[in-house]
Short mmCIF file of C-alpha atoms and ligand atoms in Angstrom, two decimals:
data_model
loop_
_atom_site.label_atom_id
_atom_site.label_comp_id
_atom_site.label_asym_id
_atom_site.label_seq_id
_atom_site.Cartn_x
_atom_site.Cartn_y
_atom_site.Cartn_z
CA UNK A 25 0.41 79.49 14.49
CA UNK A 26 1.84 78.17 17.96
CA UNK A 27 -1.03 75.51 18.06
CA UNK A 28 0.47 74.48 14.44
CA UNK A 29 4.48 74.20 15.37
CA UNK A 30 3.17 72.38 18.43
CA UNK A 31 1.09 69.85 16.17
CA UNK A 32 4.03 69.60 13.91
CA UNK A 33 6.28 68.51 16.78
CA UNK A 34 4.35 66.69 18.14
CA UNK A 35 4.05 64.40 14.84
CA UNK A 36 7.19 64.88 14.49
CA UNK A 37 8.42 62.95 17.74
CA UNK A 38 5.60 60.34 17.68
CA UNK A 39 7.43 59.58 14.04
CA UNK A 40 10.52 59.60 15.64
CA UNK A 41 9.42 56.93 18.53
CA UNK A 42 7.11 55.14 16.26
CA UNK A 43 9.98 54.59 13.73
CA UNK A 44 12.39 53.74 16.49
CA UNK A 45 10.02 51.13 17.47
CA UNK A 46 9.30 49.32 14.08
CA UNK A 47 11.44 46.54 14.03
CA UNK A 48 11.72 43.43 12.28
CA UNK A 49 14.11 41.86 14.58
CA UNK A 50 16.69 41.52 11.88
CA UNK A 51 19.67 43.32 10.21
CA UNK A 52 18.71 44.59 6.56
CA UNK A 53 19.93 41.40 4.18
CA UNK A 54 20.96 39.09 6.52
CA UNK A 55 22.00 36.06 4.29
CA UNK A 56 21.69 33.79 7.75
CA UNK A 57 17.47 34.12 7.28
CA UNK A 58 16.12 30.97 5.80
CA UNK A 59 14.77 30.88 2.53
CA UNK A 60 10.99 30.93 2.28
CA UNK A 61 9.35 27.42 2.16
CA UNK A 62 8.12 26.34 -1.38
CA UNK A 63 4.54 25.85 -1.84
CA UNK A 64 2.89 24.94 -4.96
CA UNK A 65 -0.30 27.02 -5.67
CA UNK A 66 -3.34 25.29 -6.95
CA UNK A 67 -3.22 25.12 -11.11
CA UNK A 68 -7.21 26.08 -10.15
CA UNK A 69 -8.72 29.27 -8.52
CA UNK A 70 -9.74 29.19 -4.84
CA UNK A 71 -7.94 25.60 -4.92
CA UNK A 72 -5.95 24.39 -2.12
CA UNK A 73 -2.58 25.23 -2.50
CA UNK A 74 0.59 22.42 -1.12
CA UNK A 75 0.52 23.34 2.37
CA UNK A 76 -3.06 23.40 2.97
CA UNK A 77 -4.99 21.27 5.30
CA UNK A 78 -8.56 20.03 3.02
CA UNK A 79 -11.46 20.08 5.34
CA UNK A 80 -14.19 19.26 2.84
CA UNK A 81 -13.45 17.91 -0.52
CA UNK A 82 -16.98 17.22 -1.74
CA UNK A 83 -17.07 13.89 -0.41
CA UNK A 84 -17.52 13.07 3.28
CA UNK A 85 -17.38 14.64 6.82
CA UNK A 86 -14.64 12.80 8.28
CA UNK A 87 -13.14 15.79 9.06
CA UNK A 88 -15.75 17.26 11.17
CA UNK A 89 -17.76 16.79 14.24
CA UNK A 90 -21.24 17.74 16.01
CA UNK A 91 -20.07 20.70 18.48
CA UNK A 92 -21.21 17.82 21.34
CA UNK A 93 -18.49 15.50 20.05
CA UNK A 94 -20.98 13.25 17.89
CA UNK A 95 -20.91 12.59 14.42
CA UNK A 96 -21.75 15.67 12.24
CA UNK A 97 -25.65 15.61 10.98
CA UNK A 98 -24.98 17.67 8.30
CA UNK A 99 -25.98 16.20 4.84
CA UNK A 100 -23.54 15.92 1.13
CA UNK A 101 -25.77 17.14 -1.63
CA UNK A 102 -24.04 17.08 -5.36
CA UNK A 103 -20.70 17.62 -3.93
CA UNK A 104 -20.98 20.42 -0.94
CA UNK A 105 -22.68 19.95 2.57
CA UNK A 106 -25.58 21.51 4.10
CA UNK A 107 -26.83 22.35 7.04
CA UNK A 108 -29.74 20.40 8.19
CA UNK A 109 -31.60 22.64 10.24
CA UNK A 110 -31.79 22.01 14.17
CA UNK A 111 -28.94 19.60 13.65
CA UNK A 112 -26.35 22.13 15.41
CA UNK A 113 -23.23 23.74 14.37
CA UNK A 114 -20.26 21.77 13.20
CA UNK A 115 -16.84 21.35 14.20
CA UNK A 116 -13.62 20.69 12.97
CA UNK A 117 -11.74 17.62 14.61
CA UNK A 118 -8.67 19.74 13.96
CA UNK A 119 -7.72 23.06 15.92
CA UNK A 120 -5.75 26.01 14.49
CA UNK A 121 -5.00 29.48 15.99
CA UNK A 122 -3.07 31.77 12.93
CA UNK A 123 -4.65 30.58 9.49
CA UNK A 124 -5.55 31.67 6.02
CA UNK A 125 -9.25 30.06 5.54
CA UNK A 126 -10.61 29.68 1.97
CA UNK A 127 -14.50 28.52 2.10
CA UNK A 128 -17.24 28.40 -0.51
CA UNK A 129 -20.64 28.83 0.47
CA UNK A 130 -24.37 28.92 -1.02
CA UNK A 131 -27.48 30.46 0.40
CA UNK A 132 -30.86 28.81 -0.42
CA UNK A 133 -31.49 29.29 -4.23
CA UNK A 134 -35.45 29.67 -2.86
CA UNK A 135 -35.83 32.46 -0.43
CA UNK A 136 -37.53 32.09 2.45
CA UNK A 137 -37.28 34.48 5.60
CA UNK A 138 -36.07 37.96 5.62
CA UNK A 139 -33.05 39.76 7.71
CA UNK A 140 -31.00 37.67 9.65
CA UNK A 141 -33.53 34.64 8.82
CA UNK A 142 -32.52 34.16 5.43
CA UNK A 143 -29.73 32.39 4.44
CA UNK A 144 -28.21 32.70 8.09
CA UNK A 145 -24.73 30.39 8.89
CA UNK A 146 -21.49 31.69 9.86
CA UNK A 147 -17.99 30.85 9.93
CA UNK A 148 -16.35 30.43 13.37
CA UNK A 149 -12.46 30.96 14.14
CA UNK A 150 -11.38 29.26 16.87
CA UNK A 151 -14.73 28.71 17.62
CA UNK A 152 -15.43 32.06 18.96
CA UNK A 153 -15.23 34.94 16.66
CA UNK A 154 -17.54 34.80 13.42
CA UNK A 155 -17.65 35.67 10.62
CA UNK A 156 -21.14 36.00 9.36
CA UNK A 157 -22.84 33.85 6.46
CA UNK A 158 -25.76 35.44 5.24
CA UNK A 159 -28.02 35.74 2.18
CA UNK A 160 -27.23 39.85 1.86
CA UNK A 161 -28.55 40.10 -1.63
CA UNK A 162 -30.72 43.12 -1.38
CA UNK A 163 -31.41 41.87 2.19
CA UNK A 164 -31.40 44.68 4.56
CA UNK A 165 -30.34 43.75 8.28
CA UNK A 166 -27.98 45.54 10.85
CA UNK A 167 -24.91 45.93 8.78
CA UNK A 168 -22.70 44.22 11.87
CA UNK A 169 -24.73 41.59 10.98
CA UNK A 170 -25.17 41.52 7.21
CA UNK A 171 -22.82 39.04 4.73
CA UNK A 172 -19.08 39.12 5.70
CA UNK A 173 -19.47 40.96 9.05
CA UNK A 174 -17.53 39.96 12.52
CA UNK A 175 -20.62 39.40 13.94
CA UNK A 176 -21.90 42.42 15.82
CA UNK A 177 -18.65 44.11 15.94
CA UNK A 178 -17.49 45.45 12.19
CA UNK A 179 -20.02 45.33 8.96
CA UNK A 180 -18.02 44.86 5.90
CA UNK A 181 -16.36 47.40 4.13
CA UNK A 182 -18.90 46.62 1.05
CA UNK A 183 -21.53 44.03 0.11
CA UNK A 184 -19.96 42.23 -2.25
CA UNK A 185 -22.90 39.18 -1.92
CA UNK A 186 -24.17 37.07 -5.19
CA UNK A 187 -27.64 36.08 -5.36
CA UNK A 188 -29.10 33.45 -3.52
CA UNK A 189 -27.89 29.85 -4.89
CA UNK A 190 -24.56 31.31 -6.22
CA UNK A 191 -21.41 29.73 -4.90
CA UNK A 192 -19.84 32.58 -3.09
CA UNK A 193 -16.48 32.24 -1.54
CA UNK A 194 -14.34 33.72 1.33
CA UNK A 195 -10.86 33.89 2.21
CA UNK A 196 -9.93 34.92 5.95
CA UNK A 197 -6.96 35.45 7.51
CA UNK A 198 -6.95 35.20 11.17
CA UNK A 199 -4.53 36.37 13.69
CA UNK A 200 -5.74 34.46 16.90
CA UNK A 201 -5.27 36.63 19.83
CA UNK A 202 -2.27 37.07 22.31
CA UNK A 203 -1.95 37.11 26.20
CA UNK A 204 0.55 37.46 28.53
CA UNK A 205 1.60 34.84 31.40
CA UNK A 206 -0.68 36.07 33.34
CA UNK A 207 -3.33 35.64 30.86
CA UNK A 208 -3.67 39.55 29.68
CA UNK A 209 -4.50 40.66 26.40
CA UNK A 210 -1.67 41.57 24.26
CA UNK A 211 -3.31 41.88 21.18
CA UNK A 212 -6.49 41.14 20.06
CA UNK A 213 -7.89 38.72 17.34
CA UNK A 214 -7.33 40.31 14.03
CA UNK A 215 -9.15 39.48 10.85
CA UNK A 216 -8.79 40.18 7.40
CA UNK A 217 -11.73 39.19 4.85
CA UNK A 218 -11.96 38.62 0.87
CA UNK A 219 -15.69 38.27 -0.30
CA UNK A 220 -15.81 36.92 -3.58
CA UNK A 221 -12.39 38.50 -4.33
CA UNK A 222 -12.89 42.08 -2.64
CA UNK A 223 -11.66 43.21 0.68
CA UNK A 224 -14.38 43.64 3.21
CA UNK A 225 -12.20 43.75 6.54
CA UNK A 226 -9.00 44.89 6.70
CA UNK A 227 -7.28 43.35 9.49
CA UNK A 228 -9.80 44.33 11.96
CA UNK A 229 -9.08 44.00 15.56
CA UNK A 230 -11.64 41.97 16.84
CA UNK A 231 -13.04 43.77 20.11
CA UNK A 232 -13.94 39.74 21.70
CA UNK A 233 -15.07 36.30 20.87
CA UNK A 234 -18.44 37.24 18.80
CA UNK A 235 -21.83 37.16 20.30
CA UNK A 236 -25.76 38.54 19.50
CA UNK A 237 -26.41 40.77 22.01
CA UNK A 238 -23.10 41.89 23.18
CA UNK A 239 -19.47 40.43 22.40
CA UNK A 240 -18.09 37.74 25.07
CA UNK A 241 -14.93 39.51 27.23
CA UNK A 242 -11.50 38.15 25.97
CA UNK A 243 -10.96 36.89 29.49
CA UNK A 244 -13.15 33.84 28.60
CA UNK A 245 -10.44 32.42 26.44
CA UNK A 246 -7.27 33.74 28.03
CA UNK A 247 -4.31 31.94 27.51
CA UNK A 248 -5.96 29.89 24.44
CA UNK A 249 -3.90 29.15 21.59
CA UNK A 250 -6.06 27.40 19.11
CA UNK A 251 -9.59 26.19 18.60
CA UNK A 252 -11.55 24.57 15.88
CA UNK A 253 -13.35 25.74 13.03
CA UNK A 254 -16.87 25.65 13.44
CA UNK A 255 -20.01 26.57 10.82
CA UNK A 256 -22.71 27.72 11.75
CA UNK A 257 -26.55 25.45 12.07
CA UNK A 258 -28.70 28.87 12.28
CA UNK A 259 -32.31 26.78 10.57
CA UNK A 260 -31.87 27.75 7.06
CA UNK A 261 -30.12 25.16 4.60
CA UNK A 262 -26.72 27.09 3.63
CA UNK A 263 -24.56 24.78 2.15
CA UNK A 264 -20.34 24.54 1.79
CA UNK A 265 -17.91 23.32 -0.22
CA UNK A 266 -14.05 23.12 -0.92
CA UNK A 267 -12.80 24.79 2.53
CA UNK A 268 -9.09 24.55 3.21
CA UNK A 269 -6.95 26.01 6.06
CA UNK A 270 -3.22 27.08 6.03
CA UNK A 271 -1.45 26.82 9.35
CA UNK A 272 0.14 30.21 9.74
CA UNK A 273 3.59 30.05 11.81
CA UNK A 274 5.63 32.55 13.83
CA UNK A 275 8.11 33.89 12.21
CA UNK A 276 11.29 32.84 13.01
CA UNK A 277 13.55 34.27 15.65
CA UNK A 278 16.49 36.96 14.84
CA UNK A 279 19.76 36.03 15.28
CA UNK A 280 20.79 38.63 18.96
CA UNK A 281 23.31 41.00 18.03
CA UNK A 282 26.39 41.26 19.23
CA UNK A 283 26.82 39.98 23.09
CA UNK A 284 27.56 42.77 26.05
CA UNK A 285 30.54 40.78 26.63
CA UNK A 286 31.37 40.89 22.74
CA UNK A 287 30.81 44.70 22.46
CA UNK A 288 33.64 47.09 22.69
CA UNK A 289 33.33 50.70 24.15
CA UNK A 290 35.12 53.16 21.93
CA UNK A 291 37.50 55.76 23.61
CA UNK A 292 37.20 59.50 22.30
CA UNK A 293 40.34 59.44 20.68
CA UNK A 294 39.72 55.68 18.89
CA UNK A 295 36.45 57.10 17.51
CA UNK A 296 38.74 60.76 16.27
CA UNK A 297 40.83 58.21 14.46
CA UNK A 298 38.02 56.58 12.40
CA UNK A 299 36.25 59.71 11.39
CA UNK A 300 36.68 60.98 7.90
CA UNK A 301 35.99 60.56 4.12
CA UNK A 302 36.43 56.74 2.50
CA UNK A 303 36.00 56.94 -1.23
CA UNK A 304 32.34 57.78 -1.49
CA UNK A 305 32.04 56.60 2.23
CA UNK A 306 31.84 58.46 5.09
CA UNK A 307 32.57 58.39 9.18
CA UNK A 308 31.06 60.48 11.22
CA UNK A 309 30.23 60.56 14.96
CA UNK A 310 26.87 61.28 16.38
CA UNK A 311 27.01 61.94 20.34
CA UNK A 312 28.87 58.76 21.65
CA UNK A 313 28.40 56.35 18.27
CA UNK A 314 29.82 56.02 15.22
CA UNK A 315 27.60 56.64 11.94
CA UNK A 316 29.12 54.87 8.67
CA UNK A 317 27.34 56.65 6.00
CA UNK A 318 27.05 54.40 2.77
CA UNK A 319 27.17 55.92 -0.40
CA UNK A 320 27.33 58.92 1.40
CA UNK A 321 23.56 59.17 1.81
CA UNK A 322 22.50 55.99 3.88
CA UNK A 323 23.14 55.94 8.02
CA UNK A 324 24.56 52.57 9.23
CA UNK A 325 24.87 53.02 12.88
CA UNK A 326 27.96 50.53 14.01
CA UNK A 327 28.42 48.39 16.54
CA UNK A 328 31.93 48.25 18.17
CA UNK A 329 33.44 44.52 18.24
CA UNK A 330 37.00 46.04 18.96
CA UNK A 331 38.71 49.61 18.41
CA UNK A 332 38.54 48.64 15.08
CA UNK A 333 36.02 46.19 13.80
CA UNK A 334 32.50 46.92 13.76
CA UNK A 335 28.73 45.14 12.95
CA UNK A 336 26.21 46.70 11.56
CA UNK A 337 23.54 47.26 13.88
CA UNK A 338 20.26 48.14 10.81
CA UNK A 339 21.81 45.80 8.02
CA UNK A 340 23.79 42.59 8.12
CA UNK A 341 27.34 42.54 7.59
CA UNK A 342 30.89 43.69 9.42
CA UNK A 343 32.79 47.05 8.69
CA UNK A 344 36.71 46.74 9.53
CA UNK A 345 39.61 49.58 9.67
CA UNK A 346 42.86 48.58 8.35
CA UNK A 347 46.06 50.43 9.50
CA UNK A 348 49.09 51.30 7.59
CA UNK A 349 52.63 51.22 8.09
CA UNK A 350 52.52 54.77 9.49
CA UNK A 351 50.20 53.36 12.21
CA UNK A 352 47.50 55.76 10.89
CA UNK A 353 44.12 53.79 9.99
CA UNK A 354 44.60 53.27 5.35
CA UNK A 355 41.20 51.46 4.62
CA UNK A 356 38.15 50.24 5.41
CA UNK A 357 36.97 47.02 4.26
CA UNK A 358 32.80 46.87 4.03
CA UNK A 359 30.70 43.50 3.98
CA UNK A 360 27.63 44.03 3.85
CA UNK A 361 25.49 40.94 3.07
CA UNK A 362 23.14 42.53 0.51
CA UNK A 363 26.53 44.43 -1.57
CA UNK A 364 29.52 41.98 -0.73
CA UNK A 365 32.88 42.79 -0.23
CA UNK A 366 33.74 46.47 -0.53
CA UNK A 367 37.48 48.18 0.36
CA UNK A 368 37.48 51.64 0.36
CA UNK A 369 40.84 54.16 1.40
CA UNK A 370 40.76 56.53 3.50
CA UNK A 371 41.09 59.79 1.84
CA UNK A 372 40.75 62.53 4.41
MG1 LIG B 419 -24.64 33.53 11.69
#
């Protein structure tokens, strides 16, 4: 039993510090946050939406490279490319770190080879971590190494593969990795993987660049930012078509609240003044802050500006006391960007 109420507690306070943590950097509503950028999706599945970047349309490899800097030796048969076999991987002339990767691919329609022979390409973020191309149609290999895998690192969640010759597609989103000024991890590359439609990683963290044996050590690429897209030359004839990339961007940065200089530190008695019932509003202290409880229900934790107006510090918007003739505080008047303009009396 004493084993459970510890165990309970325990989850209780990694909640409490978890939720303390989780932060979007912004106040609730804030009307100040740009509107998201348009982008026109494609009238045609898997096409490339308004923002994207084409890579291949079908038609020519000016967007690519040999890994070696030469022109890319891969072939265009009816409307795709394909690996020529011993021609090496190719690269693409452009370099992105955060994306969203769409890319159609085929396997042989004849099958020749077995296990990681058949059908064997891959799809390269940044150049370094992979995400396997294989013919997996009842093609039994290691599963960190089968269709839609991180290569040697996380199978996929299912095998969601068509059979050889199909047009199969994936969509990736990659999270390049992070590193401190000193070039330190901060967080690893994280990828998230549709096969044909159905989720087969789910924002996997990936453990290094990718590699047969073992993975490379993140160390090898500290402090990178961005790399190309590369596919995979691995001697079987795997061939791709309509592959677009979406530039992913930070989000923007939250407006700072209030100042140090701006903030105002309540006395005991301004904070007894405030305290009390405003319509269906409510003041309350907890310890040495000031709660406004909306609706009597939701905590707004404020933010002095002066003994008597206040920000917000979860949701956007200003709370301020009016005084009456009496000197005694009559009304509060609530903005809050997400309700407007509220005024509420002071009842009690
Ligand atoms: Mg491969």
């Amino acid at each position: 039993m004493r084993n459970v109420f510890v165990c309970c507690l325990t989850v209780l306070l990694l909640g409490s510090v978890a939720n303390a943590q989780l932060s979007t950097g912004w106040k609730s509503h804030d009307l100040s946050r740009a509107q998201p950028k348009v982008v026109t999706a494609s009238m045609k599945p898997g096409g490339p939406p308004s923002d994207a970047i084409v890579l291949f349309d079908g038609t020519d490899l000016s967007q690519w490279v040999s890994s070696n800097g030469a022109d890319a030796k891969w072939k265009i048969v009816d409307g795709a490319m394909e690996s020529v076999p011993r021609s090496g991987y190719i690269v693409s002339k452009q370099k992105f770190g955060d994306c969203q990767l769409h890319v159609e691919f085929a396997s042989p329609k004849t099958v020749k080879g077995t296990g990681q022979g058949r059908g064997n390409s891959g799809v390269f973020l940044m150049g370094e971590f992979e995400v396997q191309v294989l013919d997996s149609y009842e093609n039994p290999t290691y599963s960190d190494g089968s269709a839609g895998s991180i290569y040697g690192q996380y199978p996929p969640l299912v095998n969601a593969s068509r059979k050889p010759g199909e047009w199969q597609s994936y969509d990736i989103v990659f999270r390049r990795p992070r590193f401190d000024d000193q070039g330190n991890l901060t967080s690893a590359a994280r990828l998230t993987v549709f096969h044909n439609g159905v989720l087969i990683q789910n924002g996997n963290d990936a453990l290094g660049p990718t590699n047969w044996i073992r993975h490379k050590a993140y160390e090898k690429i500290a402090g990178k930012t961005e790399g190309p897209l590369s596919l995979q030359d691995h001697g079987n004839p795997v061939r791709y078509r309509n592959i677009w990339v979406r530039n992913l961007l930070e989000p923007e940065q939250p407006i700072k609240e209030p100042a140090e200089g701006v903030r105002y530190e309540l006395k005991q008695v301004e904070m007894d003044r405030l305290v009390g019932r405003y319509g269906g509003h409510r003041i309350q202290q907890s310890k040495r802050a000031l709660v406004f409880m909306f609706n009597g229900n939701t905590p707004l934790t404020l933010v002095a500006t002066s003994p008597t107006t206040f920000e917000f510090k979860e949701s956007a918007g200003t709370l301020q006391f009016e005084t009456g003739a009496d000197g005694m505080i009559s009304e509060a008047v609530i903005r809050l960007d997400a309700a407007g303009v509220q005024k509420a009396k002071k009842t009690n």
